[in-house]
Amino acid sequence: MTSADEVLAGMHHTRAWQEDFYRDLHAHPELSGRESETAAAVAQRLTGWGFEIHELGGGVVGVLPNGSGQTVLCRADMDALPVTELTGLPYASTAKATDETGATVGVSHACGHDVHVTCLLGAAQLLASRRDLWHGTFIALFQPAEETASGAQGMLDAGLTGRVPRPDVAFAQHVLDLPAGTVATTIGPVMSAGDSIRITVSGVGSHGSMPHLSVDPVVLAASIVVRLQTIVARETRPGEFAVVTVGSSVAGTKSNVIADRAVLLLNVRTYDDDVRAQVLAAIERIVRAECDATGSPQAPTFDYYDQYPLTSNDDRVGARVRSAFEQHFADRVVDLGRVTASEDFSRIPDAFGTPYAYWGVGGFADASAAPPNHSPYFAPLIQPTLDTGTSALVVAALTYLAK
């Protein structure tokens, strides 16, 4: 029996409260940057288990020293989404909130962060209850605002690297539309870099019956949208990955009024920093050129926001963790491959100069029909999802902490 097996033998003590905690958290989600009740519940439990508590940047960090040895950091994100839940579950969220635009929106854990929080709390209690089986320092970090790409940096700006010991290795996981009970790993790039761009282009407004007196931003925006499609098709090397999506194109308010501006919202995903730089430069080049060709009276503006770094698993750490997973989970370990979604987790280990591994946890009985993350129908099975996610964190941590 391994140290992980011995620690996980106590899971029957954590399972009951975890399931109740999960239902309550699922029913009471909080938007990015507003996770005060979630953070308070996390801090209360960590304090009861003997963790040193640090509250910074809207997040909570619990540090559990246990003699000399290595330091392991595990991270869970806490925020929910402005998505109205449609699962019909008895513990479904009915919460509403006001978003940054002033609109009233439904709020739900449509990305499974409630699973992440619950699993890391369970792992924290299990490790705290069996300190005789490991040595070193365990850090449980609960991060806000992952969905807005600001939470990790916010904790760093609040002084994270000076408040907690430097971890030797860092871990994070995400519940996905994979078979329940599985753990999915990969080496190298796992989550894409992500960039959102708000592009404003200028025209000259006029009456709809007098287009000759205008510089029409609708036509300009349309030309830009079409031309942007050539970046991946004709400027990206075959075999290299890039996505350029125009998610919104807005101009004008009335059929017989030619507006004086248009706003485009773009989203870019890449797995390579050089490709990322190439794609972003191509976007700006195309937009400027189309504005010049149209006779736009002002230069376009580019507002970059919700920027996510590349998440790329360290080769050695990834291989070591996968080996430990295969020993514990056997044939329930599957290949994750690359996920085109994005994460800000890597900002934290990168700030410490720490290698890391990031993996997926399955949460659905029929993965082929499972709703994707961010769907209003996204609701992982409570079990075996919580047991699997809790076990994965304990197994990974003890790979470096076990005596």
Short mmCIF file of C-alpha atoms in Angstrom, two decimals:
data_model
loop_
_atom_site.label_atom_id
_atom_site.label_comp_id
_atom_site.label_asym_id
_atom_site.label_seq_id
_atom_site.Cartn_x
_atom_site.Cartn_y
_atom_site.Cartn_z
CA MET A 1 0.00 0.00 0.00
CA THR A 2 1.37 3.42 -0.96
CA SER A 3 1.26 6.55 1.14
CA ALA A 4 -1.46 7.86 -1.17
CA ASP A 5 -3.54 4.73 -0.56
CA GLU A 6 -3.18 5.17 3.20
CA VAL A 7 -4.13 8.85 3.06
CA LEU A 8 -7.09 8.15 0.76
CA ALA A 9 -8.33 5.46 3.10
CA GLY A 10 -9.76 8.34 5.11
CA MET A 11 -11.90 9.55 2.22
CA HIS A 12 -15.06 8.15 3.82
CA HIS A 13 -14.67 10.89 6.44
CA THR A 14 -14.50 13.65 3.81
CA ARG A 15 -16.94 12.33 1.24
CA ALA A 16 -20.16 13.20 3.08
CA TRP A 17 -19.31 16.81 3.80
CA GLN A 18 -17.75 17.26 0.36
CA GLU A 19 -20.95 16.25 -1.38
CA ASP A 20 -23.04 18.61 0.75
CA PHE A 21 -20.48 21.39 0.37
CA TYR A 22 -20.49 20.91 -3.41
CA ARG A 23 -24.28 21.12 -3.66
CA ASP A 24 -24.32 24.30 -1.59
CA LEU A 25 -21.51 25.90 -3.59
CA HIS A 26 -23.16 24.90 -6.86
CA ALA A 27 -26.40 26.53 -5.72
CA HIS A 28 -24.66 29.73 -4.58
CA PRO A 29 -22.15 30.73 -7.28
CA GLU A 30 -20.33 34.06 -7.36
CA LEU A 31 -19.08 35.99 -10.38
CA SER A 32 -15.39 36.70 -11.02
CA GLY A 33 -13.91 39.08 -8.47
CA ARG A 34 -16.88 38.71 -6.12
CA GLU A 35 -16.11 35.32 -4.53
CA SER A 36 -16.30 36.62 -0.94
CA GLU A 37 -18.67 33.98 0.47
CA THR A 38 -16.81 31.16 -1.27
CA ALA A 39 -13.48 32.46 0.01
CA ALA A 40 -14.84 32.76 3.55
CA ALA A 41 -16.10 29.17 3.52
CA VAL A 42 -12.73 27.96 2.23
CA ALA A 43 -10.76 29.91 4.83
CA GLN A 44 -12.95 28.63 7.67
CA ARG A 45 -12.35 24.99 6.77
CA LEU A 46 -8.62 25.42 6.17
CA THR A 47 -8.24 27.17 9.53
CA GLY A 48 -9.97 24.30 11.28
CA TRP A 49 -7.48 21.85 9.78
CA GLY A 50 -4.44 23.79 10.99
CA PHE A 51 -3.45 25.69 7.84
CA GLU A 52 -1.80 29.10 8.00
CA ILE A 53 -4.20 31.41 6.12
CA HIS A 54 -3.24 34.20 3.74
CA GLU A 55 -6.00 36.23 2.10
CA LEU A 56 -4.81 38.32 -0.81
CA GLY A 57 -6.10 39.55 -4.12
CA GLY A 58 -9.54 38.10 -3.38
CA GLY A 59 -8.09 34.61 -3.04
CA VAL A 60 -7.23 32.34 -0.12
CA VAL A 61 -3.99 30.46 0.42
CA GLY A 62 -3.58 27.80 3.07
CA VAL A 63 -0.04 26.76 4.01
CA LEU A 64 0.55 23.54 5.95
CA PRO A 65 4.18 23.07 7.05
CA ASN A 66 5.10 19.54 8.05
CA GLY A 67 8.84 19.37 8.60
CA SER A 68 11.63 19.51 6.08
CA GLY A 69 11.09 18.41 2.51
CA GLN A 70 9.70 19.70 -0.74
CA THR A 71 6.91 22.23 -1.16
CA VAL A 72 3.87 21.42 -3.30
CA LEU A 73 1.24 23.95 -4.41
CA CYS A 74 -2.21 22.90 -5.62
CA ARG A 75 -4.57 25.48 -7.07
CA ALA A 76 -8.35 25.62 -7.53
CA ASP A 77 -10.31 28.45 -9.16
CA MET A 78 -13.47 29.68 -7.44
CA ASP A 79 -15.46 31.92 -9.81
CA ALA A 80 -18.69 31.22 -11.67
CA LEU A 81 -20.05 32.48 -14.98
CA PRO A 82 -22.84 34.85 -16.09
CA VAL A 83 -24.80 31.85 -17.41
CA THR A 84 -28.37 30.95 -16.41
CA GLU A 85 -28.38 27.30 -15.36
CA LEU A 86 -30.81 25.00 -17.20
CA THR A 87 -29.84 21.62 -15.74
CA GLY A 88 -33.03 21.15 -13.73
CA LEU A 89 -31.04 19.69 -10.82
CA PRO A 90 -32.55 20.01 -7.34
CA TYR A 91 -29.48 22.02 -6.32
CA ALA A 92 -29.34 24.11 -9.53
CA SER A 93 -28.38 27.75 -9.19
CA THR A 94 -31.11 30.38 -9.33
CA ALA A 95 -28.68 33.16 -8.48
CA LYS A 96 -28.69 36.46 -10.32
CA ALA A 97 -26.21 39.32 -10.30
CA THR A 98 -25.48 42.61 -12.01
CA ASP A 99 -22.65 42.34 -14.51
CA GLU A 100 -20.08 45.00 -15.44
CA THR A 101 -22.50 46.55 -17.96
CA GLY A 102 -25.27 46.93 -15.39
CA ALA A 103 -27.37 44.11 -16.83
CA THR A 104 -28.98 41.49 -14.60
CA VAL A 105 -27.66 38.04 -15.44
CA GLY A 106 -28.08 34.52 -14.21
CA VAL A 107 -25.04 33.04 -12.47
CA SER A 108 -23.93 29.42 -12.40
CA HIS A 109 -20.91 27.17 -12.05
CA ALA A 110 -21.11 26.25 -15.72
CA CYS A 111 -17.37 25.57 -15.85
CA GLY A 112 -17.10 23.27 -12.84
CA HIS A 113 -15.04 25.46 -10.54
CA ASP A 114 -17.24 24.26 -7.69
CA VAL A 115 -15.79 20.79 -8.34
CA HIS A 116 -12.26 22.20 -8.20
CA VAL A 117 -12.81 23.97 -4.88
CA THR A 118 -14.46 20.95 -3.28
CA CYS A 119 -11.76 18.53 -4.42
CA LEU A 120 -8.89 20.70 -3.20
CA LEU A 121 -10.56 21.17 0.17
CA GLY A 122 -10.98 17.41 0.45
CA ALA A 123 -7.32 16.83 -0.42
CA ALA A 124 -6.30 19.48 2.12
CA GLN A 125 -8.19 17.77 4.93
CA LEU A 126 -6.90 14.32 4.01
CA LEU A 127 -3.29 15.51 4.01
CA ALA A 128 -3.75 17.46 7.24
CA SER A 129 -5.19 14.38 8.96
CA ARG A 130 -2.26 12.10 8.04
CA ARG A 131 0.85 14.20 8.55
CA ASP A 132 2.62 11.07 9.72
CA LEU A 133 2.75 9.84 6.10
CA TRP A 134 4.45 12.83 4.46
CA HIS A 135 6.89 15.64 5.08
CA GLY A 136 7.46 19.06 3.54
CA THR A 137 4.94 21.84 2.95
CA PHE A 138 1.55 21.66 1.25
CA ILE A 139 0.01 24.83 -0.15
CA ALA A 140 -3.68 24.95 -1.11
CA LEU A 141 -4.37 28.03 -3.24
CA PHE A 142 -7.92 29.10 -4.06
CA GLN A 143 -7.90 31.65 -6.86
CA PRO A 144 -10.58 34.16 -7.89
CA ALA A 145 -11.43 35.49 -11.35
CA GLU A 146 -10.03 32.82 -13.64
CA GLU A 147 -12.82 33.48 -16.13
CA THR A 148 -11.65 37.07 -16.63
CA ALA A 149 -7.94 36.15 -16.77
CA SER A 150 -7.26 38.51 -13.87
CA GLY A 151 -7.31 36.37 -10.72
CA ALA A 152 -3.85 34.82 -10.82
CA GLN A 153 -2.21 38.14 -11.64
CA GLY A 154 -4.27 39.84 -8.96
CA MET A 155 -2.91 37.48 -6.31
CA LEU A 156 0.62 38.01 -7.59
CA ASP A 157 0.15 41.80 -7.54
CA ALA A 158 -1.03 41.47 -3.93
CA GLY A 159 2.32 39.91 -2.98
CA LEU A 160 1.79 36.16 -3.28
CA THR A 161 5.41 35.27 -4.01
CA GLY A 162 6.55 37.07 -0.85
CA ARG A 163 3.88 35.61 1.42
CA VAL A 164 4.22 31.86 0.86
CA PRO A 165 7.16 29.50 0.45
CA ARG A 166 8.41 28.95 -3.10
CA PRO A 167 6.85 25.69 -4.35
CA ASP A 168 9.07 23.05 -5.92
CA VAL A 169 6.16 21.95 -8.09
CA ALA A 170 2.61 23.16 -8.76
CA PHE A 171 -0.56 21.36 -9.83
CA ALA A 172 -4.03 22.22 -11.09
CA GLN A 173 -6.88 20.28 -12.65
CA HIS A 174 -10.12 20.90 -14.53
CA VAL A 175 -13.33 18.90 -14.74
CA LEU A 176 -14.15 18.29 -18.42
CA ASP A 177 -16.67 16.55 -20.66
CA LEU A 178 -14.81 13.24 -20.30
CA PRO A 179 -15.98 9.90 -18.89
CA ALA A 180 -16.61 10.09 -15.16
CA GLY A 181 -13.85 8.55 -13.10
CA THR A 182 -11.09 9.17 -15.63
CA VAL A 183 -8.00 11.32 -15.27
CA ALA A 184 -6.55 12.80 -18.47
CA THR A 185 -2.95 13.95 -18.83
CA THR A 186 -0.62 15.25 -21.50
CA ILE A 187 2.97 16.46 -21.83
CA GLY A 188 3.80 19.91 -23.17
CA PRO A 189 1.16 22.43 -24.30
CA VAL A 190 -2.24 21.59 -22.85
CA MET A 191 -4.26 24.82 -22.75
CA SER A 192 -3.88 27.42 -25.48
CA ALA A 193 -2.81 31.01 -25.04
CA GLY A 194 -5.81 33.29 -25.45
CA ASP A 195 -6.19 36.91 -26.48
CA SER A 196 -9.35 38.96 -26.80
CA ILE A 197 -9.16 42.16 -28.82
CA ARG A 198 -11.61 45.03 -29.10
CA ILE A 199 -10.98 46.81 -32.42
CA THR A 200 -12.63 50.14 -33.14
CA VAL A 201 -12.57 51.45 -36.71
CA SER A 202 -13.75 54.91 -37.73
CA GLY A 203 -15.91 56.02 -40.61
CA VAL A 204 -17.82 59.12 -41.62
CA GLY A 205 -21.53 59.06 -40.83
CA SER A 206 -24.23 60.04 -43.26
CA HIS A 207 -27.86 59.54 -44.25
CA GLY A 208 -28.54 56.09 -45.65
CA SER A 209 -29.67 57.67 -48.92
CA MET A 210 -26.38 59.57 -49.29
CA PRO A 211 -23.64 56.93 -49.06
CA HIS A 212 -21.35 59.01 -51.28
CA LEU A 213 -20.95 61.44 -48.38
CA SER A 214 -19.87 58.71 -45.99
CA VAL A 215 -17.02 56.41 -45.19
CA ASP A 216 -19.11 53.37 -44.33
CA PRO A 217 -17.74 51.49 -41.27
CA VAL A 218 -20.09 48.57 -41.92
CA VAL A 219 -18.46 47.86 -45.28
CA LEU A 220 -15.05 48.42 -43.70
CA ALA A 221 -15.81 45.98 -40.88
CA ALA A 222 -17.11 43.41 -43.36
CA SER A 223 -13.92 43.66 -45.42
CA ILE A 224 -11.83 43.19 -42.27
CA VAL A 225 -13.80 40.12 -41.19
CA VAL A 226 -13.34 38.45 -44.56
CA ARG A 227 -9.66 39.31 -44.78
CA LEU A 228 -8.94 38.05 -41.26
CA GLN A 229 -9.93 34.56 -42.36
CA THR A 230 -6.79 34.40 -44.47
CA ILE A 231 -4.47 34.55 -41.47
CA VAL A 232 -4.96 30.91 -40.54
CA ALA A 233 -5.67 29.75 -44.10
CA ARG A 234 -2.76 31.51 -45.80
CA GLU A 235 -0.30 32.90 -43.25
CA THR A 236 -0.02 30.13 -40.66
CA ARG A 237 2.29 27.24 -41.51
CA PRO A 238 0.36 24.00 -42.18
CA GLY A 239 0.44 21.87 -39.04
CA GLU A 240 0.69 24.84 -36.69
CA PHE A 241 -2.39 25.68 -34.63
CA ALA A 242 -4.17 29.03 -34.58
CA VAL A 243 -7.76 30.20 -34.22
CA VAL A 244 -8.97 33.68 -35.13
CA THR A 245 -12.64 34.23 -34.30
CA VAL A 246 -14.67 37.40 -34.81
CA GLY A 247 -17.28 37.01 -32.11
CA SER A 248 -19.00 40.36 -32.55
CA SER A 249 -19.28 43.09 -35.20
CA VAL A 250 -21.42 46.06 -34.18
CA ALA A 251 -22.13 49.31 -36.04
CA GLY A 252 -25.10 51.59 -36.35
CA THR A 253 -28.56 51.72 -34.81
CA LYS A 254 -30.96 52.37 -37.72
CA SER A 255 -31.42 51.15 -41.26
CA ASN A 256 -31.23 54.59 -42.88
CA VAL A 257 -28.27 55.91 -40.89
CA ILE A 258 -24.68 55.19 -41.84
CA ALA A 259 -22.73 55.07 -38.60
CA ASP A 260 -19.39 56.71 -37.92
CA ARG A 261 -17.71 53.72 -36.29
CA ALA A 262 -17.74 49.94 -35.94
CA VAL A 263 -16.48 47.75 -33.11
CA LEU A 264 -15.16 44.22 -33.68
CA LEU A 265 -14.49 41.72 -30.88
CA LEU A 266 -11.90 39.10 -31.73
CA ASN A 267 -10.63 36.00 -29.95
CA VAL A 268 -7.29 34.38 -30.76
CA ARG A 269 -5.96 30.99 -29.59
CA THR A 270 -2.45 29.65 -30.15
CA TYR A 271 -0.04 27.06 -28.70
CA ASP A 272 3.23 28.75 -29.63
CA ASP A 273 4.53 32.18 -28.63
CA ASP A 274 6.01 32.86 -32.06
CA VAL A 275 2.74 31.92 -33.78
CA ARG A 276 0.88 34.10 -31.30
CA ALA A 277 3.06 37.11 -32.12
CA GLN A 278 2.71 36.45 -35.87
CA VAL A 279 -1.09 36.21 -35.70
CA LEU A 280 -1.52 39.34 -33.59
CA ALA A 281 0.79 41.30 -35.90
CA ALA A 282 -1.17 40.08 -38.92
CA ILE A 283 -4.46 41.20 -37.37
CA GLU A 284 -3.18 44.70 -36.79
CA ARG A 285 -1.60 44.86 -40.26
CA ILE A 286 -4.84 43.80 -41.98
CA VAL A 287 -7.04 46.15 -39.99
CA ARG A 288 -4.77 49.14 -40.64
CA ALA A 289 -4.53 48.32 -44.34
CA GLU A 290 -8.29 47.99 -44.75
CA CYS A 291 -8.79 51.29 -42.93
CA ASP A 292 -6.33 52.98 -45.29
CA ALA A 293 -7.98 51.41 -48.33
CA THR A 294 -11.40 52.64 -47.19
CA GLY A 295 -10.24 56.15 -46.39
CA SER A 296 -10.97 55.89 -42.69
CA PRO A 297 -10.51 59.33 -41.11
CA GLN A 298 -8.77 57.97 -37.99
CA ALA A 299 -6.38 55.16 -37.20
CA PRO A 300 -7.99 52.05 -35.67
CA THR A 301 -7.60 51.32 -31.97
CA PHE A 302 -6.74 47.94 -30.47
CA ASP A 303 -7.72 47.11 -26.90
CA TYR A 304 -6.29 43.79 -25.69
CA TYR A 305 -8.09 42.17 -22.74
CA ASP A 306 -8.78 38.78 -21.13
CA GLN A 307 -5.29 37.64 -22.14
CA TYR A 308 -4.36 34.13 -21.04
CA PRO A 309 -0.85 32.66 -21.06
CA LEU A 310 0.04 29.32 -22.62
CA THR A 311 -0.35 26.38 -20.22
CA SER A 312 2.44 23.92 -21.01
CA ASN A 313 3.17 20.97 -18.73
CA ASP A 314 6.75 20.34 -17.71
CA ASP A 315 8.02 17.13 -19.32
CA ARG A 316 9.55 15.62 -16.17
CA VAL A 317 6.77 16.63 -13.81
CA GLY A 318 4.12 15.52 -16.28
CA ALA A 319 5.72 12.12 -16.77
CA ARG A 320 6.21 11.58 -13.04
CA VAL A 321 2.61 12.49 -12.22
CA ARG A 322 1.22 10.33 -15.03
CA SER A 323 3.22 7.37 -13.73
CA ALA A 324 1.76 7.91 -10.25
CA PHE A 325 -1.73 8.21 -11.72
CA GLU A 326 -1.31 4.98 -13.68
CA GLN A 327 -0.23 3.19 -10.51
CA HIS A 328 -3.27 4.47 -8.61
CA PHE A 329 -6.02 4.75 -11.24
CA ALA A 330 -4.78 2.00 -13.63
CA ASP A 331 -6.77 2.01 -16.89
CA ARG A 332 -8.75 5.09 -15.86
CA VAL A 333 -5.83 7.28 -16.99
CA VAL A 334 -6.38 8.56 -20.53
CA ASP A 335 -4.65 10.95 -22.92
CA LEU A 336 -5.92 14.51 -22.74
CA GLY A 337 -4.20 16.04 -25.74
CA ARG A 338 -4.43 19.75 -26.36
CA VAL A 339 -7.46 21.71 -25.17
CA THR A 340 -8.25 24.89 -27.09
CA ALA A 341 -9.66 26.63 -24.01
CA SER A 342 -7.34 28.85 -21.95
CA GLU A 343 -6.26 29.24 -18.31
CA ASP A 344 -4.39 31.77 -16.18
CA PHE A 345 -3.07 29.18 -13.68
CA SER A 346 0.43 29.14 -15.20
CA ARG A 347 1.04 32.75 -14.20
CA ILE A 348 1.45 31.55 -10.60
CA PRO A 349 4.11 28.85 -11.05
CA ASP A 350 5.81 30.97 -13.72
CA ALA A 351 6.15 33.81 -11.21
CA PHE A 352 7.91 31.41 -8.80
CA GLY A 353 9.99 29.79 -11.54
CA THR A 354 8.28 26.50 -10.68
CA PRO A 355 7.51 23.57 -13.03
CA TYR A 356 3.91 22.39 -13.11
CA ALA A 357 1.41 19.84 -14.37
CA TYR A 358 -2.22 20.43 -15.31
CA TRP A 359 -4.67 17.60 -15.99
CA GLY A 360 -8.32 16.90 -16.68
CA VAL A 361 -10.89 14.99 -14.64
CA GLY A 362 -13.91 13.35 -16.29
CA GLY A 363 -17.37 14.14 -14.97
CA PHE A 364 -20.00 12.55 -17.20
CA ALA A 365 -21.59 9.13 -17.60
CA ASP A 366 -21.90 9.54 -21.38
CA ALA A 367 -19.03 11.70 -22.54
CA SER A 368 -20.20 11.55 -26.15
CA ALA A 369 -23.35 13.47 -25.21
CA ALA A 370 -21.88 15.62 -22.44
CA PRO A 371 -22.42 19.39 -22.62
CA PRO A 372 -19.21 21.40 -22.95
CA ASN A 373 -17.86 23.72 -20.29
CA HIS A 374 -19.75 27.05 -20.21
CA SER A 375 -22.97 25.40 -21.35
CA PRO A 376 -26.08 26.15 -19.23
CA TYR A 377 -26.49 22.36 -19.04
CA PHE A 378 -22.98 21.68 -17.69
CA ALA A 379 -23.37 19.64 -14.50
CA PRO A 380 -20.83 16.91 -13.71
CA LEU A 381 -21.88 13.85 -11.74
CA ILE A 382 -21.16 14.40 -8.07
CA GLN A 383 -19.65 10.94 -7.86
CA PRO A 384 -17.28 9.55 -8.86
CA THR A 385 -16.13 13.03 -9.94
CA LEU A 386 -15.37 14.38 -6.45
CA ASP A 387 -13.61 11.21 -5.37
CA THR A 388 -11.54 11.17 -8.56
CA GLY A 389 -10.53 14.83 -8.39
CA THR A 390 -9.68 14.61 -4.69
CA SER A 391 -7.66 11.45 -5.22
CA ALA A 392 -5.75 12.94 -8.15
CA LEU A 393 -4.61 15.90 -6.06
CA VAL A 394 -3.52 13.69 -3.17
CA VAL A 395 -1.68 11.25 -5.45
CA ALA A 396 0.12 14.09 -7.28
CA ALA A 397 1.08 15.89 -4.06
CA LEU A 398 2.39 12.74 -2.38
CA THR A 399 4.50 11.97 -5.44
CA TYR A 400 6.71 14.72 -4.06
CA LEU A 401 5.84 14.75 -0.34
CA ALA A 402 5.59 11.10 0.70
CA LYS A 403 8.13 9.81 3.19
#
